[in-house]
Amino acid sequence: MPQRNIPPALRAKLEQAAAKVMKNAHAPYSNFHVGAAILLTNGQIFTGCNVENASYGLTNCAERTAIFSAVAHMGPKIEIRAVAVTNDHGVACSPCGACRQVIYEFGPDAIVFFRGKRGPKQARISELLPEGFRLQ
């Protein structure tokens, strides 16, 4: 089971990684660049950005891009300890419903760092998605 708390220096490292990868976002339609960094329980960090498509439903969020990258490199047995999300507009931006379920699948005890209406926030994924499920 993941540790309950993330040290401030590690949180800052995740947030910096998310901000760096956000610059790679492909967001020609929304002009809303998002970056995400995930910390696995083994200590590895993976990043992802949003990738939009002219067929809007095919757009992929930053959080899922980071998670899918981790699975592509490590296999499906990854366990997420924490997720940091940022955007280039400095507005409230928590993971969407689809991302919440994918985070839960790979880290039902993960901590999520994001910007809320009044500044930085953190919440357990189980708080953001109270009825998340895994078929394991």
CSV table of C-alpha atoms in Angstrom, one decimal:
chain,number,residue,atom,x,y,z
A,1,MET,CA,0.0,0.0,0.0
A,2,PRO,CA,1.3,3.5,-0.9
A,3,GLN,CA,2.5,5.8,1.9
A,4,ARG,CA,-0.2,8.2,3.0
A,5,ASN,CA,1.7,11.5,2.6
A,6,ILE,CA,3.8,12.9,-0.1
A,7,PRO,CA,6.7,15.1,1.2
A,8,PRO,CA,6.6,18.7,0.0
A,9,ALA,CA,9.8,18.4,-2.1
A,10,LEU,CA,8.4,15.4,-3.9
A,11,ARG,CA,5.1,17.2,-4.6
A,12,ALA,CA,7.1,20.2,-6.0
A,13,LYS,CA,9.1,17.8,-8.2
A,14,LEU,CA,5.8,16.3,-9.6
A,15,GLU,CA,4.3,19.7,-10.1
A,16,GLN,CA,7.4,20.9,-11.9
A,17,ALA,CA,7.4,17.8,-14.2
A,18,ALA,CA,3.7,18.5,-15.0
A,19,ALA,CA,4.4,22.1,-15.8
A,20,LYS,CA,7.4,21.2,-18.1
A,21,VAL,CA,5.5,18.6,-20.1
A,22,MET,CA,2.4,20.9,-20.4
A,23,LYS,CA,4.4,22.9,-22.9
A,24,ASN,CA,4.3,19.9,-25.3
A,25,ALA,CA,0.5,19.8,-25.4
A,26,HIS,CA,-1.3,19.7,-28.7
A,27,ALA,CA,-4.2,22.0,-28.0
A,28,PRO,CA,-5.0,23.9,-31.2
A,29,TYR,CA,-8.8,23.8,-30.6
A,30,SER,CA,-9.1,24.7,-27.0
A,31,ASN,CA,-5.8,26.6,-26.5
A,32,PHE,CA,-5.9,25.0,-23.0
A,33,HIS,CA,-2.6,23.2,-22.3
A,34,VAL,CA,-2.6,20.6,-19.5
A,35,GLY,CA,0.3,18.7,-18.1
A,36,ALA,CA,0.3,15.8,-15.6
A,37,ALA,CA,2.9,13.8,-13.8
A,38,ILE,CA,2.3,10.5,-12.0
A,39,LEU,CA,4.4,9.0,-9.2
A,40,LEU,CA,4.5,5.3,-9.1
A,41,THR,CA,4.9,3.4,-5.8
A,42,ASN,CA,8.4,2.2,-7.1
A,43,GLY,CA,9.4,5.9,-7.2
A,44,GLN,CA,9.4,6.4,-11.0
A,45,ILE,CA,7.7,9.4,-12.5
A,46,PHE,CA,5.9,9.5,-15.9
A,47,THR,CA,4.5,12.6,-17.5
A,48,GLY,CA,1.9,13.4,-20.1
A,49,CYS,CA,0.1,16.3,-21.8
A,50,ASN,CA,-3.3,16.7,-23.4
A,51,VAL,CA,-3.5,15.8,-27.1
A,52,GLU,CA,-6.5,17.2,-28.9
A,53,ASN,CA,-8.0,16.0,-32.2
A,54,ALA,CA,-10.2,17.5,-34.8
A,55,SER,CA,-12.7,14.8,-33.8
A,56,TYR,CA,-13.0,16.1,-30.3
A,57,GLY,CA,-14.0,12.7,-28.8
A,58,LEU,CA,-10.6,11.3,-29.7
A,59,THR,CA,-8.8,13.9,-27.6
A,60,ASN,CA,-6.7,12.4,-24.7
A,61,CYS,CA,-6.2,14.1,-21.4
A,62,ALA,CA,-2.8,14.7,-19.8
A,63,GLU,CA,-3.5,12.4,-16.9
A,64,ARG,CA,-4.4,9.4,-19.1
A,65,THR,CA,-1.5,10.1,-21.4
A,66,ALA,CA,0.9,9.9,-18.4
A,67,ILE,CA,-0.7,6.7,-17.1
A,68,PHE,CA,-0.8,5.0,-20.6
A,69,SER,CA,2.9,5.9,-21.0
A,70,ALA,CA,3.7,4.3,-17.7
A,71,VAL,CA,1.8,1.1,-18.7
A,72,ALA,CA,3.6,1.1,-22.1
A,73,HIS,CA,7.0,1.2,-20.3
A,74,MET,CA,6.3,-0.9,-17.2
A,75,GLY,CA,3.3,-3.1,-18.0
A,76,PRO,CA,-0.1,-3.2,-16.4
A,77,LYS,CA,1.0,-3.9,-12.9
A,78,ILE,CA,1.9,-0.3,-12.1
A,79,GLU,CA,0.5,1.3,-8.9
A,80,ILE,CA,0.1,5.1,-8.8
A,81,ARG,CA,1.0,6.8,-5.6
A,82,ALA,CA,0.3,10.4,-6.6
A,83,VAL,CA,-0.8,12.6,-9.6
A,84,ALA,CA,0.0,16.3,-10.2
A,85,VAL,CA,-2.0,18.2,-12.8
A,86,THR,CA,-1.4,21.8,-14.0
A,87,ASN,CA,-2.6,24.1,-16.8
A,88,ASP,CA,-1.4,27.1,-18.6
A,89,HIS,CA,-4.4,29.3,-17.6
A,90,GLY,CA,-3.9,29.0,-13.9
A,91,VAL,CA,-7.5,28.1,-13.4
A,92,ALA,CA,-9.2,25.4,-11.4
A,93,CYS,CA,-8.6,22.1,-13.1
A,94,SER,CA,-9.2,18.7,-11.4
A,95,PRO,CA,-9.1,15.5,-13.4
A,96,CYS,CA,-12.2,14.8,-15.5
A,97,GLY,CA,-14.4,11.8,-14.7
A,98,ALA,CA,-12.7,9.5,-17.3
A,99,CYS,CA,-9.3,10.3,-15.8
A,100,ARG,CA,-10.5,9.8,-12.3
A,101,GLN,CA,-11.6,6.3,-13.2
A,102,VAL,CA,-8.3,5.5,-14.9
A,103,ILE,CA,-6.3,6.9,-11.9
A,104,TYR,CA,-8.4,4.7,-9.6
A,105,GLU,CA,-7.8,1.6,-11.7
A,106,PHE,CA,-4.0,2.0,-11.2
A,107,GLY,CA,-4.0,3.7,-7.8
A,108,PRO,CA,-7.1,3.5,-5.6
A,109,ASP,CA,-5.2,5.2,-2.8
A,110,ALA,CA,-3.5,7.8,-5.0
A,111,ILE,CA,-3.2,11.5,-3.9
A,112,VAL,CA,-4.1,14.0,-6.6
A,113,PHE,CA,-2.6,17.5,-6.6
A,114,PHE,CA,-4.4,20.1,-8.7
A,115,ARG,CA,-5.5,23.7,-8.7
A,116,GLY,CA,-8.9,24.4,-7.1
A,117,LYS,CA,-11.0,27.6,-7.2
A,118,ARG,CA,-8.9,29.1,-4.3
A,119,GLY,CA,-5.5,27.7,-5.2
A,120,PRO,CA,-3.6,24.5,-4.8
A,121,LYS,CA,-5.5,21.5,-3.6
A,122,GLN,CA,-5.0,17.8,-2.9
A,123,ALA,CA,-7.5,15.0,-2.5
A,124,ARG,CA,-7.4,11.2,-2.5
A,125,ILE,CA,-8.8,9.8,-5.7
A,126,SER,CA,-11.4,8.0,-3.6
A,127,GLU,CA,-12.7,11.4,-2.6
A,128,LEU,CA,-12.8,12.7,-6.2
A,129,LEU,CA,-14.4,9.4,-7.4
A,130,PRO,CA,-16.2,7.9,-4.4
A,131,GLU,CA,-17.7,4.9,-6.3
A,132,GLY,CA,-14.6,4.0,-8.3
A,133,PHE,CA,-14.1,0.4,-9.1
A,134,ARG,CA,-11.5,-2.2,-10.1
A,135,LEU,CA,-12.3,-5.6,-11.6
A,136,GLN,CA,-9.5,-7.3,-9.7
